[in-house]
Short mmCIF file of C-alpha atoms in Angstrom, two decimals:
data_model
loop_
_atom_site.label_atom_id
_atom_site.label_comp_id
_atom_site.label_asym_id
_atom_site.label_seq_id
_atom_site.Cartn_x
_atom_site.Cartn_y
_atom_site.Cartn_z
CA UNK A 1 1.34 -30.93 -10.39
CA UNK A 2 2.05 -26.95 -9.30
CA UNK A 3 0.98 -24.06 -11.23
CA UNK A 4 4.73 -22.94 -12.01
CA UNK A 5 5.00 -26.28 -14.17
CA UNK A 6 1.79 -26.06 -15.93
CA UNK A 7 2.77 -22.33 -16.90
CA UNK A 8 6.12 -23.37 -18.12
CA UNK A 9 4.14 -25.81 -20.49
CA UNK A 10 2.63 -22.97 -21.92
CA UNK A 11 3.84 -20.45 -24.66
CA UNK A 12 3.03 -17.60 -21.69
CA UNK A 13 5.59 -15.70 -20.55
CA UNK A 14 6.59 -14.96 -17.55
CA UNK A 15 9.40 -14.08 -14.78
CA UNK A 16 8.82 -15.87 -11.33
CA UNK A 17 9.99 -13.70 -8.47
CA UNK A 18 10.80 -15.33 -5.20
CA UNK A 19 7.93 -14.91 -2.63
CA UNK A 20 9.98 -12.91 -0.21
CA UNK A 21 11.16 -10.41 -2.96
CA UNK A 22 7.41 -10.29 -4.44
CA UNK A 23 6.34 -8.56 -1.09
CA UNK A 24 9.20 -5.87 -0.79
CA UNK A 25 8.56 -4.55 -4.07
CA UNK A 26 6.67 -1.21 -4.08
CA UNK A 27 3.56 -2.00 -6.32
CA UNK A 28 3.18 -4.73 -4.30
CA UNK A 29 3.19 -2.80 -1.22
CA UNK A 30 1.19 -0.23 -2.44
CA UNK A 31 -1.72 -2.59 -3.53
CA UNK A 32 -1.38 -3.71 -0.06
CA UNK A 33 -1.74 -0.51 1.72
CA UNK A 34 -4.91 0.02 -0.20
CA UNK A 35 -6.14 -2.93 0.71
CA UNK A 36 -5.55 -2.46 4.40
CA UNK A 37 -6.93 0.69 4.20
CA UNK A 38 -9.99 -0.01 2.48
CA UNK A 39 -10.45 -2.98 5.24
CA UNK A 40 -9.45 -0.36 8.02
CA UNK A 41 -10.01 3.50 7.65
CA UNK A 42 -8.63 3.95 10.78
CA UNK A 43 -4.77 2.62 9.69
CA UNK A 44 -2.52 5.98 8.95
CA UNK A 45 0.39 4.17 8.08
CA UNK A 46 -1.18 2.75 4.97
CA UNK A 47 -2.76 6.22 3.94
CA UNK A 48 0.23 7.85 4.36
CA UNK A 49 1.88 5.58 2.35
CA UNK A 50 -0.75 5.95 -0.30
CA UNK A 51 -0.93 9.42 -0.06
CA UNK A 52 3.00 9.69 -0.47
CA UNK A 53 3.31 7.07 -3.21
CA UNK A 54 0.26 7.82 -5.30
CA UNK A 55 -0.91 11.03 -5.38
CA UNK A 56 1.72 13.60 -6.81
CA UNK A 57 2.70 16.79 -5.02
CA UNK A 58 1.97 15.36 -1.58
CA UNK A 59 4.67 14.95 0.91
CA UNK A 60 5.48 14.74 4.78
CA UNK A 61 4.64 18.62 4.70
CA UNK A 62 1.32 18.61 3.15
CA UNK A 63 0.02 15.30 5.49
CA UNK A 64 1.12 16.82 8.96
CA UNK A 65 -0.91 19.66 7.80
CA UNK A 66 -3.80 16.80 6.84
CA UNK A 67 -3.45 15.04 10.01
CA UNK A 68 -3.28 18.23 12.48
CA UNK A 69 -6.39 19.62 10.63
CA UNK A 70 -8.03 16.16 11.21
CA UNK A 71 -6.95 15.88 14.69
CA UNK A 72 -8.31 19.75 15.95
CA UNK A 73 -11.59 18.60 14.41
CA UNK A 74 -12.06 15.45 15.85
CA UNK A 75 -10.94 17.70 19.04
CA UNK A 76 -13.88 19.92 18.40
CA UNK A 77 -16.15 17.76 17.77
CA UNK A 78 -15.52 15.92 21.02
CA UNK A 79 -16.08 19.25 23.15
#
């Protein structure tokens, strides 16, 4: 018996979401970005999504400033 059928027999209220629509939800994308970034700290796209969506007052301009400062510090460390 599937999990959905078992849950329907209980008094628990729930909303069933289609699998494809589930992964298109912003909250799910945010959680996946956090998990991806924790696994791979070099994943700058996930970090960008985390910064823009989850931290107030951070936008594209701030992210560009952070990334340019980081690139310059890596370049100085390389020299």
